[in-house]
Short mmCIF file of C-alpha atoms in Angstrom, two decimals:
data_model
loop_
_atom_site.label_atom_id
_atom_site.label_comp_id
_atom_site.label_asym_id
_atom_site.label_seq_id
_atom_site.Cartn_x
_atom_site.Cartn_y
_atom_site.Cartn_z
CA MET T 1088 67.63 258.87 -180.86
CA ARG T 1089 64.39 256.92 -180.65
CA THR T 1090 63.70 257.61 -184.33
CA GLN T 1091 67.24 256.64 -185.26
CA LYS T 1092 67.02 253.34 -183.36
CA THR T 1093 63.70 252.54 -184.99
CA LEU T 1094 65.11 253.15 -188.45
CA ILE T 1095 68.16 251.04 -187.71
CA ALA T 1096 66.08 248.10 -186.46
CA SER T 1097 63.71 248.41 -189.41
CA ALA T 1098 66.60 248.48 -191.88
CA LEU T 1099 68.16 245.38 -190.36
CA LEU T 1100 64.87 243.53 -190.31
CA THR T 1101 64.08 244.39 -193.93
CA ALA T 1102 67.51 243.32 -195.12
CA ALA T 1103 67.38 240.10 -193.11
CA ALA T 1104 63.97 239.24 -194.50
CA LEU T 1105 65.13 239.68 -198.08
CA THR T 1106 68.52 237.96 -197.83
CA LEU T 1107 68.64 234.28 -198.65
CA SER T 1108 71.61 232.04 -198.09
CA ALA T 1109 72.42 228.85 -199.93
CA CYS T 1110 74.53 227.08 -197.33
CA GLY T 1111 77.91 226.48 -198.92
CA GLY T 1112 77.10 228.74 -201.87
CA SER T 1113 78.75 231.95 -202.98
CA GLY T 1114 75.69 233.98 -202.01
CA ASP T 1115 76.84 234.08 -198.38
CA GLN T 1116 79.32 236.82 -199.10
CA ASP T 1117 77.20 239.68 -200.29
CA SER T 1118 75.44 241.86 -197.79
CA ASP T 1119 75.11 240.27 -194.39
CA THR T 1120 77.22 242.89 -192.61
CA SER T 1121 75.78 245.95 -194.36
CA PRO T 1122 72.41 246.71 -192.69
CA VAL T 1123 73.85 248.44 -189.60
CA SER T 1124 76.63 251.03 -189.58
CA VAL T 1125 79.52 250.80 -187.16
CA GLU T 1126 78.68 254.14 -185.57
CA SER T 1127 75.09 253.23 -184.71
CA GLN T 1128 75.46 249.59 -183.56
CA PRO T 1129 78.44 248.77 -181.32
CA GLU T 1130 80.29 245.66 -182.45
CA ARG T 1131 79.81 243.92 -179.10
CA LYS T 1132 76.01 244.09 -179.48
CA ALA T 1133 75.09 241.00 -181.47
CA GLY T 1134 71.32 241.06 -181.10
CA THR T 1135 68.90 243.66 -182.38
CA VAL T 1136 65.97 244.37 -180.07
CA LEU T 1137 62.93 244.79 -182.30
CA ASP T 1138 60.59 247.74 -181.83
CA ARG T 1139 57.78 245.57 -183.15
CA PRO T 1140 58.19 242.02 -181.81
CA PHE T 1141 57.02 239.06 -183.87
CA THR T 1142 54.04 236.93 -182.91
CA LYS T 1143 55.13 233.33 -182.44
CA PRO T 1144 54.07 231.31 -185.53
CA ASP T 1145 51.12 228.97 -185.11
CA LEU T 1146 53.10 225.93 -186.27
CA VAL T 1147 52.24 222.31 -185.61
CA LEU T 1148 55.02 220.07 -186.95
CA THR T 1149 56.66 216.71 -186.19
CA ASP T 1150 59.52 216.34 -183.72
CA THR T 1151 62.44 213.92 -183.84
CA ARG T 1152 60.41 211.25 -182.03
CA GLY T 1153 57.77 211.37 -184.73
CA GLU T 1154 55.28 213.09 -182.43
CA SER T 1155 53.18 216.19 -183.07
CA PHE T 1156 54.76 219.38 -181.75
CA ASP T 1157 52.67 222.52 -181.31
CA LEU T 1158 55.22 225.33 -181.25
CA ARG T 1159 53.07 227.80 -179.33
CA ALA T 1160 51.81 225.31 -176.76
CA LYS T 1161 55.14 223.54 -176.16
CA THR T 1162 57.18 226.73 -175.74
CA LYS T 1163 54.62 228.90 -173.94
CA GLY T 1164 56.27 230.85 -171.13
CA LYS T 1165 59.74 229.51 -171.98
CA PRO T 1166 62.76 231.37 -173.35
CA THR T 1167 63.01 230.08 -176.91
CA LEU T 1168 65.52 230.47 -179.74
CA LEU T 1169 64.14 229.57 -183.17
CA TYR T 1170 66.20 228.90 -186.31
CA PHE T 1171 65.29 227.64 -189.78
CA GLY T 1172 67.98 225.51 -191.44
CA TYR T 1173 68.84 221.98 -192.56
CA THR T 1174 71.14 219.11 -191.65
CA ASN T 1175 72.92 218.81 -195.02
CA CYS T 1176 74.10 222.41 -194.79
CA PRO T 1177 77.93 222.40 -194.90
CA ASP T 1178 78.57 225.63 -193.04
CA VAL T 1179 76.07 228.18 -191.67
CA CYS T 1180 73.63 225.78 -189.99
CA PRO T 1181 76.16 223.64 -188.09
CA LEU T 1182 78.04 226.82 -187.14
CA THR T 1183 74.88 228.44 -185.77
CA MET T 1184 73.67 225.42 -183.83
CA GLY T 1185 77.16 224.62 -182.59
CA ASN T 1186 77.64 228.16 -181.30
CA LEU T 1187 74.31 228.03 -179.50
CA ALA T 1188 75.19 224.67 -177.97
CA GLN T 1189 78.54 225.95 -176.67
CA ALA T 1190 76.99 229.15 -175.32
CA LYS T 1191 74.27 227.19 -173.56
CA LYS T 1192 76.89 225.09 -171.74
CA GLN T 1193 78.10 228.23 -169.99
CA LEU T 1194 74.73 228.70 -168.28
CA PRO T 1195 73.87 227.35 -164.83
CA LYS T 1196 72.15 223.97 -164.99
CA ALA T 1197 68.72 225.39 -164.12
CA ASP T 1198 68.95 227.96 -166.92
CA GLN T 1199 70.07 225.31 -169.40
CA GLU T 1200 66.94 223.33 -168.61
CA GLN T 1201 64.72 226.35 -169.20
CA LEU T 1202 66.18 227.36 -172.56
CA GLN T 1203 64.46 225.97 -175.65
CA VAL T 1204 66.52 225.84 -178.85
CA ILE T 1205 64.51 224.79 -181.89
CA LEU T 1206 65.63 224.03 -185.42
CA VAL T 1207 62.87 223.89 -188.04
CA THR T 1208 64.16 222.18 -191.17
CA THR T 1209 63.98 223.93 -194.52
CA ASP T 1210 64.64 220.59 -196.25
CA PRO T 1211 61.88 218.33 -194.89
CA GLU T 1212 62.11 215.77 -197.69
CA ARG T 1213 65.59 214.71 -196.55
CA ASP T 1214 65.34 215.75 -192.91
CA THR T 1215 63.20 212.96 -191.53
CA PRO T 1216 62.55 212.85 -187.77
CA ALA T 1217 65.27 210.18 -187.43
CA SER T 1218 67.95 211.99 -189.44
CA LEU T 1219 67.14 215.31 -187.82
CA GLY T 1220 67.35 213.74 -184.37
CA SER T 1221 70.69 212.12 -185.11
CA TRP T 1222 72.19 215.37 -186.38
CA LEU T 1223 70.95 217.43 -183.45
CA LYS T 1224 72.15 214.88 -180.91
CA ALA T 1225 75.69 215.69 -181.98
CA GLN T 1226 75.02 219.38 -181.31
CA ASP T 1227 72.98 219.14 -178.09
CA PRO T 1228 70.61 216.26 -177.24
CA ALA T 1229 68.20 218.75 -175.65
CA PHE T 1230 67.74 220.75 -178.86
CA THR T 1231 64.38 220.27 -180.57
CA GLY T 1232 64.19 219.46 -184.27
CA LEU T 1233 61.00 219.88 -186.26
CA THR T 1234 60.02 218.74 -189.72
CA GLY T 1235 56.82 218.58 -191.75
CA ASP T 1236 55.15 219.91 -194.86
CA PHE T 1237 57.36 222.44 -196.68
CA ALA T 1238 54.52 224.85 -197.45
CA THR T 1239 53.60 224.95 -193.75
CA ILE T 1240 57.22 225.57 -192.74
CA GLN T 1241 57.66 228.27 -195.38
CA ALA T 1242 54.51 230.06 -194.24
CA GLY T 1243 55.66 229.95 -190.60
CA ALA T 1244 59.07 231.38 -191.51
CA ARG T 1245 57.47 234.14 -193.55
CA GLN T 1246 55.58 235.32 -190.46
CA LEU T 1247 58.98 236.09 -188.94
CA GLY T 1248 60.35 237.84 -192.00
CA ILE T 1249 62.47 234.80 -192.83
CA ALA T 1250 62.50 233.79 -196.48
CA ILE T 1251 63.07 230.17 -197.51
CA ASP T 1252 62.87 228.54 -200.93
CA PRO T 1253 62.18 224.91 -201.85
CA PRO T 1254 65.45 222.92 -201.95
CA LYS T 1255 66.85 222.46 -205.44
CA LYS T 1256 69.99 221.22 -207.18
CA ASN T 1257 72.76 223.68 -207.92
CA ALA T 1258 75.01 223.70 -210.98
CA LYS T 1259 77.11 220.91 -209.45
CA GLY T 1260 74.09 218.70 -208.90
CA LYS T 1261 74.05 219.13 -205.12
CA VAL T 1262 70.78 219.92 -203.36
CA GLU T 1263 70.83 223.29 -201.61
CA SER T 1264 68.29 224.94 -199.36
CA MET T 1265 68.03 228.71 -199.67
CA HIS T 1266 67.06 230.21 -196.34
CA GLY T 1267 67.47 233.25 -194.13
CA LYS T 1268 70.02 232.95 -191.34
CA GLN T 1269 68.17 234.72 -188.53
CA VAL T 1270 67.91 233.36 -185.00
CA ILE T 1271 64.82 234.77 -183.28
CA ALA T 1272 64.65 234.95 -179.48
CA PHE T 1273 61.18 234.69 -177.93
CA SER T 1274 60.50 236.14 -174.51
CA PRO T 1275 59.17 233.88 -171.72
CA LYS T 1276 57.15 236.87 -170.49
CA THR T 1277 55.28 237.74 -173.70
CA ASP T 1278 55.98 234.76 -176.01
CA GLN T 1279 56.91 237.30 -178.68
CA GLY T 1280 60.04 237.29 -180.81
CA TYR T 1281 61.81 240.41 -179.63
CA VAL T 1282 65.51 239.92 -180.43
CA LEU T 1283 67.09 239.03 -183.78
CA TYR T 1284 70.54 237.54 -184.36
CA ASN T 1285 72.46 236.82 -187.55
CA GLY T 1286 73.31 233.12 -187.36
CA ASP T 1287 76.61 233.17 -189.23
CA THR T 1288 78.14 236.23 -187.56
CA THR T 1289 77.06 235.93 -183.90
CA THR T 1290 79.78 234.29 -181.82
CA ILE T 1291 79.66 231.88 -178.89
CA ASP T 1292 80.75 234.65 -176.52
CA GLN T 1293 78.07 237.01 -177.80
CA TYR T 1294 75.33 234.43 -177.32
CA ALA T 1295 76.73 233.53 -173.89
CA ALA T 1296 76.64 237.19 -172.84
CA ASP T 1297 73.01 237.59 -173.92
CA LEU T 1298 71.46 234.28 -172.84
CA PRO T 1299 71.03 235.09 -169.14
CA LYS T 1300 68.97 238.16 -170.06
CA LEU T 1301 67.00 236.33 -172.75
CA ILE T 1302 66.08 233.65 -170.22
CA GLU T 1303 64.57 236.39 -168.04
CA GLY T 1304 62.82 238.02 -170.99
CA GLU T 1305 64.99 241.11 -170.76
CA ALA T 1306 66.62 243.12 -173.54
CA PRO T 1307 70.29 242.16 -174.01
#
């Protein structure tokens, strides 16, 4: 069973790392539900506990107030959910952040204050600190938005197995950002990313069920 679980987690991680999503594009429909079979991963289990947790990226970016934000220093010892996306995304990104915001509201006040939810933009040219802050305020004013140099952001995402491409215009002339849809949960005990969620398939109820354990650094 241990070997089987390891293979399942590795398969999911590999597929997630290789799958890019253009928010609003047709590429969202291909293979997001294929990495794990029904028999090996119960439907109610949204998160995959990683056998080899990720080291938190050494990222220093700019927050929505225009101030420097050291990801490791600012989130040290705190339960943290990290997502890479962008504000002009028409579907996956607002769905993901909205679901997290609604799930967070179901927590006791003290737990809400502990939880760190961070969006790192994959479209830093358009997502200025001001525009990022305005967009996130509509989701949850306590969420943290980070922007900065694209190459730095891309390198940080790659450390977590998340692929992102430079934004570019599609056939209709609209700018799209191709990015992985993973939400990574970092433990307050180890500061390592130990649980992985698929942003466009994990529901509010699934996040709400897992958050109390994530806040304690436990496996959901």
